[in-house]
Amino acid sequence: MNDKLVFLGLLYFVQGIPYGLQSSLLPVYLRGAGHSLTRIGFTKILYFPWVLKVLWAPLVDRVGTKRRWLVGTVSGLALTCLSSAALAPEAHIWGVAGTLLAMNTIASVQDIAVDGAAVGLLKGRWELGLGNTAQVVGYKAGSVFAGGGLLAVIDVAGWSWMFMLLTFVYAGVALFVWGAPVLDDENVKQADGSRRGGQGAEAVRPWRVWRKLMAVPGTPWTILYVLTYKLETAQNTSAVEKTS
């Protein structure tokens, strides 16, 4: 059980780092570099991949293994940090924005993979409660580490060395996940298989998820809900006619 909590807590910790970077460290650093409050405010757009993660969640859940997704995403975060280390916000603000957008996209994919692994690893109400604690504490600790601790590092060592430090952190976690024995548990594989079978067509048709989210009576979204429902019905009818 302790191995599971350490494994999940570490992954949620590194997942919270991008949020701490952008919510706390980046505004302070950019303001100190002379950027306007308007430009700093627009950096919140970089969180947008988290809104869209419902679109690629079925792919993460059904294709490949959790180990591959986790190693791939954490390695991707290491590469984005390495790219950020080569860029200076004062001279390459759009390049830095691009790397941070990539970081958020990869972190949103990692979030799906970690949650899927947690569902397979944790059994019973007691373990689920402890797992939820590991999730919240790990994520918050990562945010505080990035937003507070790294702010002290950047003041002493500078932007590039701070991201080099993060590169080594993510690379080390990727190696840890690659050899983590907890992912060898057959329960993880069985949970993956049961979700794949249970979700069926919904898992490969993410617009159905969007349609359910938009089905709120009395809101403008209901119009989109009706349109998508009619479109899907027409497609199903056409498919039936072709087969007959």
PDB file of C-alpha atoms in Angstrom:
ATOM      1  CA  MET A   1       0.000   0.000   0.000  1.00  0.00           C
ATOM      2  CA  ASN A   2       2.822   2.420   0.836  1.00  0.00           C
ATOM      3  CA  ASP A   3       4.391   1.770  -2.570  1.00  0.00           C
ATOM      4  CA  LYS A   4       1.131   2.730  -4.268  1.00  0.00           C
ATOM      5  CA  LEU A   5       0.802   5.972  -2.303  1.00  0.00           C
ATOM      6  CA  VAL A   6       4.418   6.984  -2.941  1.00  0.00           C
ATOM      7  CA  PHE A   7       3.999   6.206  -6.631  1.00  0.00           C
ATOM      8  CA  LEU A   8       0.767   8.195  -6.994  1.00  0.00           C
ATOM      9  CA  GLY A   9       1.924  11.023  -4.730  1.00  0.00           C
ATOM     10  CA  LEU A  10       5.097  11.505  -6.766  1.00  0.00           C
ATOM     11  CA  LEU A  11       3.194  11.603 -10.045  1.00  0.00           C
ATOM     12  CA  TYR A  12       0.655  14.081  -8.697  1.00  0.00           C
ATOM     13  CA  PHE A  13       3.557  16.151  -7.338  1.00  0.00           C
ATOM     14  CA  VAL A  14       5.191  16.579 -10.748  1.00  0.00           C
ATOM     15  CA  GLN A  15       1.748  17.166 -12.248  1.00  0.00           C
ATOM     16  CA  GLY A  16       1.238  20.154  -9.936  1.00  0.00           C
ATOM     17  CA  ILE A  17       4.508  21.807 -10.991  1.00  0.00           C
ATOM     18  CA  PRO A  18       3.171  23.378 -14.240  1.00  0.00           C
ATOM     19  CA  TYR A  19       0.264  24.921 -12.346  1.00  0.00           C
ATOM     20  CA  GLY A  20       2.575  26.438  -9.730  1.00  0.00           C
ATOM     21  CA  LEU A  21       4.861  27.765 -12.449  1.00  0.00           C
ATOM     22  CA  GLN A  22       2.100  29.592 -14.260  1.00  0.00           C
ATOM     23  CA  SER A  23      -0.102  30.662 -11.370  1.00  0.00           C
ATOM     24  CA  SER A  24       2.605  31.979  -9.033  1.00  0.00           C
ATOM     25  CA  LEU A  25       6.117  32.067 -10.485  1.00  0.00           C
ATOM     26  CA  LEU A  26       5.463  33.297 -14.022  1.00  0.00           C
ATOM     27  CA  PRO A  27       3.400  36.417 -13.118  1.00  0.00           C
ATOM     28  CA  VAL A  28       6.024  37.548 -10.608  1.00  0.00           C
ATOM     29  CA  TYR A  29       8.895  36.937 -13.006  1.00  0.00           C
ATOM     30  CA  LEU A  30       7.218  38.621 -15.984  1.00  0.00           C
ATOM     31  CA  ARG A  31       6.215  41.620 -13.901  1.00  0.00           C
ATOM     32  CA  GLY A  32       9.786  41.961 -12.707  1.00  0.00           C
ATOM     33  CA  ALA A  33      10.940  41.811 -16.339  1.00  0.00           C
ATOM     34  CA  GLY A  34       8.712  44.784 -17.173  1.00  0.00           C
ATOM     35  CA  HIS A  35       5.791  43.071 -18.920  1.00  0.00           C
ATOM     36  CA  SER A  36       2.358  44.667 -18.661  1.00  0.00           C
ATOM     37  CA  LEU A  37      -0.445  43.310 -16.502  1.00  0.00           C
ATOM     38  CA  THR A  38      -2.499  42.770 -19.664  1.00  0.00           C
ATOM     39  CA  ARG A  39       0.123  40.484 -21.190  1.00  0.00           C
ATOM     40  CA  ILE A  40       0.506  38.644 -17.897  1.00  0.00           C
ATOM     41  CA  GLY A  41      -3.259  38.185 -17.719  1.00  0.00           C
ATOM     42  CA  PHE A  42      -3.329  36.613 -21.176  1.00  0.00           C
ATOM     43  CA  THR A  43      -0.970  33.878 -19.971  1.00  0.00           C
ATOM     44  CA  LYS A  44      -4.017  32.250 -18.329  1.00  0.00           C
ATOM     45  CA  ILE A  45      -5.036  31.133 -21.832  1.00  0.00           C
ATOM     46  CA  LEU A  46      -2.229  28.591 -21.575  1.00  0.00           C
ATOM     47  CA  TYR A  47      -4.450  26.564 -19.221  1.00  0.00           C
ATOM     48  CA  PHE A  48      -6.886  25.876 -22.075  1.00  0.00           C
ATOM     49  CA  PRO A  49      -5.668  22.301 -22.813  1.00  0.00           C
ATOM     50  CA  TRP A  50      -7.135  21.252 -19.468  1.00  0.00           C
ATOM     51  CA  VAL A  51     -10.580  22.224 -20.753  1.00  0.00           C
ATOM     52  CA  LEU A  52     -10.118  20.102 -23.874  1.00  0.00           C
ATOM     53  CA  LYS A  53      -8.720  16.983 -22.226  1.00  0.00           C
ATOM     54  CA  VAL A  54     -12.107  15.277 -22.486  1.00  0.00           C
ATOM     55  CA  LEU A  55     -11.386  14.968 -26.222  1.00  0.00           C
ATOM     56  CA  TRP A  56      -8.268  12.820 -25.823  1.00  0.00           C
ATOM     57  CA  ALA A  57      -9.238  11.047 -22.594  1.00  0.00           C
ATOM     58  CA  PRO A  58     -10.803   8.072 -24.464  1.00  0.00           C
ATOM     59  CA  LEU A  59      -7.595   7.612 -26.451  1.00  0.00           C
ATOM     60  CA  VAL A  60      -5.458   7.518 -23.292  1.00  0.00           C
ATOM     61  CA  ASP A  61      -7.867   5.094 -21.649  1.00  0.00           C
ATOM     62  CA  ARG A  62      -8.087   2.645 -24.543  1.00  0.00           C
ATOM     63  CA  VAL A  63      -4.731   2.734 -26.356  1.00  0.00           C
ATOM     64  CA  GLY A  64      -1.471   1.446 -24.909  1.00  0.00           C
ATOM     65  CA  THR A  65      -0.609   0.868 -21.257  1.00  0.00           C
ATOM     66  CA  LYS A  66      -0.574   3.239 -18.320  1.00  0.00           C
ATOM     67  CA  ARG A  67       3.183   2.760 -17.962  1.00  0.00           C
ATOM     68  CA  ARG A  68       3.818   3.908 -21.537  1.00  0.00           C
ATOM     69  CA  TRP A  69       1.533   6.909 -21.232  1.00  0.00           C
ATOM     70  CA  LEU A  70       3.095   7.966 -17.943  1.00  0.00           C
ATOM     71  CA  VAL A  71       6.688   7.515 -19.097  1.00  0.00           C
ATOM     72  CA  GLY A  72       5.888   9.300 -22.355  1.00  0.00           C
ATOM     73  CA  THR A  73       4.166  12.276 -20.725  1.00  0.00           C
ATOM     74  CA  VAL A  74       6.727  12.751 -17.953  1.00  0.00           C
ATOM     75  CA  SER A  75       9.529  12.506 -20.539  1.00  0.00           C
ATOM     76  CA  GLY A  76       7.645  15.066 -22.631  1.00  0.00           C
ATOM     77  CA  LEU A  77       7.520  17.403 -19.641  1.00  0.00           C
ATOM     78  CA  ALA A  78      11.284  17.005 -19.264  1.00  0.00           C
ATOM     79  CA  LEU A  79      11.758  17.990 -22.915  1.00  0.00           C
ATOM     80  CA  THR A  80       9.526  21.069 -22.574  1.00  0.00           C
ATOM     81  CA  CYS A  81      11.558  22.171 -19.553  1.00  0.00           C
ATOM     82  CA  LEU A  82      14.760  21.651 -21.521  1.00  0.00           C
ATOM     83  CA  SER A  83      13.328  23.815 -24.318  1.00  0.00           C
ATOM     84  CA  SER A  84      12.295  26.497 -21.827  1.00  0.00           C
ATOM     85  CA  ALA A  85      15.833  26.532 -20.413  1.00  0.00           C
ATOM     86  CA  ALA A  86      17.111  27.615 -23.824  1.00  0.00           C
ATOM     87  CA  LEU A  87      14.666  30.532 -24.053  1.00  0.00           C
ATOM     88  CA  ALA A  88      14.657  33.821 -22.188  1.00  0.00           C
ATOM     89  CA  PRO A  89      11.204  35.341 -21.504  1.00  0.00           C
ATOM     90  CA  GLU A  90      12.595  38.839 -22.008  1.00  0.00           C
ATOM     91  CA  ALA A  91      13.526  38.073 -25.626  1.00  0.00           C
ATOM     92  CA  HIS A  92      11.411  35.037 -26.569  1.00  0.00           C
ATOM     93  CA  ILE A  93       8.077  35.545 -24.832  1.00  0.00           C
ATOM     94  CA  TRP A  94       6.120  33.707 -27.540  1.00  0.00           C
ATOM     95  CA  GLY A  95       8.565  30.824 -27.547  1.00  0.00           C
ATOM     96  CA  VAL A  96       8.186  30.496 -23.779  1.00  0.00           C
ATOM     97  CA  ALA A  97       4.406  30.671 -24.161  1.00  0.00           C
ATOM     98  CA  GLY A  98       4.563  27.839 -26.689  1.00  0.00           C
ATOM     99  CA  THR A  99       6.599  25.603 -24.398  1.00  0.00           C
ATOM    100  CA  LEU A 100       4.268  26.316 -21.474  1.00  0.00           C
ATOM    101  CA  LEU A 101       1.253  25.522 -23.661  1.00  0.00           C
ATOM    102  CA  ALA A 102       2.896  22.215 -24.583  1.00  0.00           C
ATOM    103  CA  MET A 103       3.609  21.609 -20.907  1.00  0.00           C
ATOM    104  CA  ASN A 104      -0.061  22.082 -20.010  1.00  0.00           C
ATOM    105  CA  THR A 105      -1.175  19.803 -22.843  1.00  0.00           C
ATOM    106  CA  ILE A 106       1.189  17.031 -21.768  1.00  0.00           C
ATOM    107  CA  ALA A 107       0.287  17.480 -18.096  1.00  0.00           C
ATOM    108  CA  SER A 108      -3.415  17.131 -18.938  1.00  0.00           C
ATOM    109  CA  VAL A 109      -2.666  13.818 -20.675  1.00  0.00           C
ATOM    110  CA  GLN A 110      -0.611  12.715 -17.681  1.00  0.00           C
ATOM    111  CA  ASP A 111      -3.544  13.544 -15.403  1.00  0.00           C
ATOM    112  CA  ILE A 112      -5.765  11.120 -17.316  1.00  0.00           C
ATOM    113  CA  ALA A 113      -3.150   8.365 -17.177  1.00  0.00           C
ATOM    114  CA  VAL A 114      -2.465   8.850 -13.454  1.00  0.00           C
ATOM    115  CA  ASP A 115      -6.157   8.781 -12.579  1.00  0.00           C
ATOM    116  CA  GLY A 116      -6.599   5.632 -14.653  1.00  0.00           C
ATOM    117  CA  ALA A 117      -3.672   3.970 -12.892  1.00  0.00           C
ATOM    118  CA  ALA A 118      -5.077   5.008  -9.509  1.00  0.00           C
ATOM    119  CA  VAL A 119      -8.432   3.397 -10.306  1.00  0.00           C
ATOM    120  CA  GLY A 120      -6.680   0.123 -11.084  1.00  0.00           C
ATOM    121  CA  LEU A 121      -4.275   0.223  -8.137  1.00  0.00           C
ATOM    122  CA  LEU A 122      -6.531   1.299  -5.276  1.00  0.00           C
ATOM    123  CA  LYS A 123      -8.968  -1.256  -3.883  1.00  0.00           C
ATOM    124  CA  GLY A 124     -11.649  -0.629  -1.311  1.00  0.00           C
ATOM    125  CA  ARG A 125     -12.880   2.526   0.385  1.00  0.00           C
ATOM    126  CA  TRP A 126      -9.853   2.771   2.700  1.00  0.00           C
ATOM    127  CA  GLU A 127      -7.307   2.723  -0.113  1.00  0.00           C
ATOM    128  CA  LEU A 128      -9.382   5.121  -2.201  1.00  0.00           C
ATOM    129  CA  GLY A 129      -9.457   7.578   0.704  1.00  0.00           C
ATOM    130  CA  LEU A 130      -5.692   7.406   1.116  1.00  0.00           C
ATOM    131  CA  GLY A 131      -5.236   7.691  -2.637  1.00  0.00           C
ATOM    132  CA  ASN A 132      -7.355  10.842  -2.697  1.00  0.00           C
ATOM    133  CA  THR A 133      -5.166  12.276   0.062  1.00  0.00           C
ATOM    134  CA  ALA A 134      -2.043  11.446  -1.956  1.00  0.00           C
ATOM    135  CA  GLN A 135      -3.597  13.177  -4.962  1.00  0.00           C
ATOM    136  CA  VAL A 136      -4.486  16.407  -3.172  1.00  0.00           C
ATOM    137  CA  VAL A 137      -1.323  16.642  -1.062  1.00  0.00           C
ATOM    138  CA  GLY A 138       0.958  15.682  -3.949  1.00  0.00           C
ATOM    139  CA  TYR A 139      -0.587  18.170  -6.371  1.00  0.00           C
ATOM    140  CA  LYS A 140      -0.609  21.012  -3.845  1.00  0.00           C
ATOM    141  CA  ALA A 141       2.979  20.255  -2.816  1.00  0.00           C
ATOM    142  CA  GLY A 142       4.073  20.371  -6.450  1.00  0.00           C
ATOM    143  CA  SER A 143       2.316  23.700  -6.926  1.00  0.00           C
ATOM    144  CA  VAL A 144       3.930  25.172  -3.811  1.00  0.00           C
ATOM    145  CA  PHE A 145       7.341  23.814  -4.825  1.00  0.00           C
ATOM    146  CA  ALA A 146       7.078  25.447  -8.258  1.00  0.00           C
ATOM    147  CA  GLY A 147       5.408  28.666  -7.188  1.00  0.00           C
ATOM    148  CA  GLY A 148       7.442  29.295  -4.037  1.00  0.00           C
ATOM    149  CA  GLY A 149      10.573  27.153  -3.923  1.00  0.00           C
ATOM    150  CA  LEU A 150      11.546  27.667  -7.552  1.00  0.00           C
ATOM    151  CA  LEU A 151      10.965  31.396  -7.185  1.00  0.00           C
ATOM    152  CA  ALA A 152      13.885  31.403  -4.752  1.00  0.00           C
ATOM    153  CA  VAL A 153      15.936  29.279  -7.163  1.00  0.00           C
ATOM    154  CA  ILE A 154      15.283  31.591 -10.094  1.00  0.00           C
ATOM    155  CA  ASP A 155      16.313  34.587  -7.988  1.00  0.00           C
ATOM    156  CA  VAL A 156      19.691  32.989  -7.308  1.00  0.00           C
ATOM    157  CA  ALA A 157      20.445  30.876 -10.370  1.00  0.00           C
ATOM    158  CA  GLY A 158      18.265  32.389 -13.093  1.00  0.00           C
ATOM    159  CA  TRP A 159      15.613  31.170 -15.529  1.00  0.00           C
ATOM    160  CA  SER A 160      17.720  28.649 -17.472  1.00  0.00           C
ATOM    161  CA  TRP A 161      19.150  26.844 -14.448  1.00  0.00           C
ATOM    162  CA  MET A 162      15.718  26.614 -12.856  1.00  0.00           C
ATOM    163  CA  PHE A 163      14.336  24.793 -15.893  1.00  0.00           C
ATOM    164  CA  MET A 164      17.435  22.609 -16.075  1.00  0.00           C
ATOM    165  CA  LEU A 165      16.660  21.557 -12.503  1.00  0.00           C
ATOM    166  CA  LEU A 166      13.103  20.710 -13.531  1.00  0.00           C
ATOM    167  CA  THR A 167      14.428  18.753 -16.518  1.00  0.00           C
ATOM    168  CA  PHE A 168      16.421  16.512 -14.184  1.00  0.00           C
ATOM    169  CA  VAL A 169      13.443  16.155 -11.843  1.00  0.00           C
ATOM    170  CA  TYR A 170      11.121  15.008 -14.631  1.00  0.00           C
ATOM    171  CA  ALA A 171      13.785  12.742 -16.154  1.00  0.00           C
ATOM    172  CA  GLY A 172      14.309  11.073 -12.789  1.00  0.00           C
ATOM    173  CA  VAL A 173      10.571  10.544 -12.308  1.00  0.00           C
ATOM    174  CA  ALA A 174      10.288   9.080 -15.828  1.00  0.00           C
ATOM    175  CA  LEU A 175      12.977   6.513 -14.974  1.00  0.00           C
ATOM    176  CA  PHE A 176      11.221   5.754 -11.686  1.00  0.00           C
ATOM    177  CA  VAL A 177       7.900   5.133 -13.438  1.00  0.00           C
ATOM    178  CA  TRP A 178       9.563   2.963 -16.089  1.00  0.00           C
ATOM    179  CA  GLY A 179      10.799   0.565 -13.426  1.00  0.00           C
ATOM    180  CA  ALA A 180       7.940   0.924 -10.914  1.00  0.00           C
ATOM    181  CA  PRO A 181       6.789  -2.562  -9.870  1.00  0.00           C
ATOM    182  CA  VAL A 182       3.335  -1.347  -8.833  1.00  0.00           C
ATOM    183  CA  LEU A 183       2.346  -1.069 -12.497  1.00  0.00           C
ATOM    184  CA  ASP A 184       3.080  -4.768 -12.951  1.00  0.00           C
ATOM    185  CA  ASP A 185       0.031  -5.551 -10.839  1.00  0.00           C
ATOM    186  CA  GLU A 186      -2.506  -7.536 -12.829  1.00  0.00           C
ATOM    187  CA  ASN A 187      -5.277  -5.538 -11.166  1.00  0.00           C
ATOM    188  CA  VAL A 188      -4.264  -2.493 -13.210  1.00  0.00           C
ATOM    189  CA  LYS A 189      -4.560  -4.466 -16.438  1.00  0.00           C
ATOM    190  CA  GLN A 190      -7.905  -5.921 -15.392  1.00  0.00           C
ATOM    191  CA  ALA A 191      -9.261  -2.486 -14.493  1.00  0.00           C
ATOM    192  CA  ASP A 192      -8.143  -1.154 -17.858  1.00  0.00           C
ATOM    193  CA  GLY A 193      -9.893  -3.980 -19.632  1.00  0.00           C
ATOM    194  CA  SER A 194     -13.130  -3.581 -17.692  1.00  0.00           C
ATOM    195  CA  ARG A 195     -13.278   0.147 -18.423  1.00  0.00           C
ATOM    196  CA  ARG A 196     -12.599  -0.463 -22.082  1.00  0.00           C
ATOM    197  CA  GLY A 197     -15.377  -2.978 -22.309  1.00  0.00           C
ATOM    198  CA  GLY A 198     -17.818  -0.997 -20.188  1.00  0.00           C
ATOM    199  CA  GLN A 199     -17.455   2.306 -21.978  1.00  0.00           C
ATOM    200  CA  GLY A 200     -17.960   0.774 -25.416  1.00  0.00           C
ATOM    201  CA  ALA A 201     -18.899   3.177 -28.132  1.00  0.00           C
ATOM    202  CA  GLU A 202     -18.888   6.182 -25.795  1.00  0.00           C
ATOM    203  CA  ALA A 203     -15.173   5.808 -25.246  1.00  0.00           C
ATOM    204  CA  VAL A 204     -14.430   6.132 -28.954  1.00  0.00           C
ATOM    205  CA  ARG A 205     -17.009   8.857 -29.553  1.00  0.00           C
ATOM    206  CA  PRO A 206     -16.011  11.796 -27.330  1.00  0.00           C
ATOM    207  CA  TRP A 207     -18.763  13.998 -28.778  1.00  0.00           C
ATOM    208  CA  ARG A 208     -21.228  11.932 -26.756  1.00  0.00           C
ATOM    209  CA  VAL A 209     -19.483  13.147 -23.631  1.00  0.00           C
ATOM    210  CA  TRP A 210     -19.797  16.742 -24.869  1.00  0.00           C
ATOM    211  CA  ARG A 211     -23.474  16.172 -25.613  1.00  0.00           C
ATOM    212  CA  LYS A 212     -24.130  15.013 -22.069  1.00  0.00           C
ATOM    213  CA  LEU A 213     -22.267  18.008 -20.653  1.00  0.00           C
ATOM    214  CA  MET A 214     -24.309  20.407 -22.777  1.00  0.00           C
ATOM    215  CA  ALA A 215     -27.667  18.843 -21.889  1.00  0.00           C
ATOM    216  CA  VAL A 216     -28.586  21.552 -19.369  1.00  0.00           C
ATOM    217  CA  PRO A 217     -32.243  22.655 -19.682  1.00  0.00           C
ATOM    218  CA  GLY A 218     -32.836  26.356 -20.029  1.00  0.00           C
ATOM    219  CA  THR A 219     -29.367  27.253 -21.345  1.00  0.00           C
ATOM    220  CA  PRO A 220     -28.087  28.143 -24.839  1.00  0.00           C
ATOM    221  CA  TRP A 221     -26.035  24.946 -24.766  1.00  0.00           C
ATOM    222  CA  THR A 222     -29.284  22.992 -25.172  1.00  0.00           C
ATOM    223  CA  ILE A 223     -29.392  24.090 -28.821  1.00  0.00           C
ATOM    224  CA  LEU A 224     -26.005  22.508 -29.442  1.00  0.00           C
ATOM    225  CA  TYR A 225     -27.172  19.427 -27.594  1.00  0.00           C
ATOM    226  CA  VAL A 226     -30.181  19.050 -29.890  1.00  0.00           C
ATOM    227  CA  LEU A 227     -28.112  19.631 -33.016  1.00  0.00           C
ATOM    228  CA  THR A 228     -25.491  17.041 -32.081  1.00  0.00           C
ATOM    229  CA  TYR A 229     -28.194  14.563 -31.129  1.00  0.00           C
ATOM    230  CA  LYS A 230     -29.951  14.991 -34.486  1.00  0.00           C
ATOM    231  CA  LEU A 231     -26.644  14.692 -36.329  1.00  0.00           C
ATOM    232  CA  GLU A 232     -25.807  11.439 -34.578  1.00  0.00           C
ATOM    233  CA  THR A 233     -29.309  10.071 -35.180  1.00  0.00           C
ATOM    234  CA  ALA A 234     -29.041  10.883 -38.873  1.00  0.00           C
ATOM    235  CA  GLN A 235     -25.673   9.166 -39.086  1.00  0.00           C
ATOM    236  CA  ASN A 236     -27.003   6.047 -37.374  1.00  0.00           C
ATOM    237  CA  THR A 237     -30.044   5.963 -39.663  1.00  0.00           C
ATOM    238  CA  SER A 238     -27.857   6.287 -42.756  1.00  0.00           C
ATOM    239  CA  ALA A 239     -25.639   3.467 -41.550  1.00  0.00           C
ATOM    240  CA  VAL A 240     -28.637   1.195 -40.981  1.00  0.00           C
ATOM    241  CA  GLU A 241     -30.021   1.932 -44.455  1.00  0.00           C
ATOM    242  CA  LYS A 242     -26.681   1.099 -46.063  1.00  0.00           C
ATOM    243  CA  THR A 243     -26.420  -2.230 -44.257  1.00  0.00           C
ATOM    244  CA  SER A 244     -29.993  -3.162 -45.190  1.00  0.00           C
TER     245      SER A 244
END
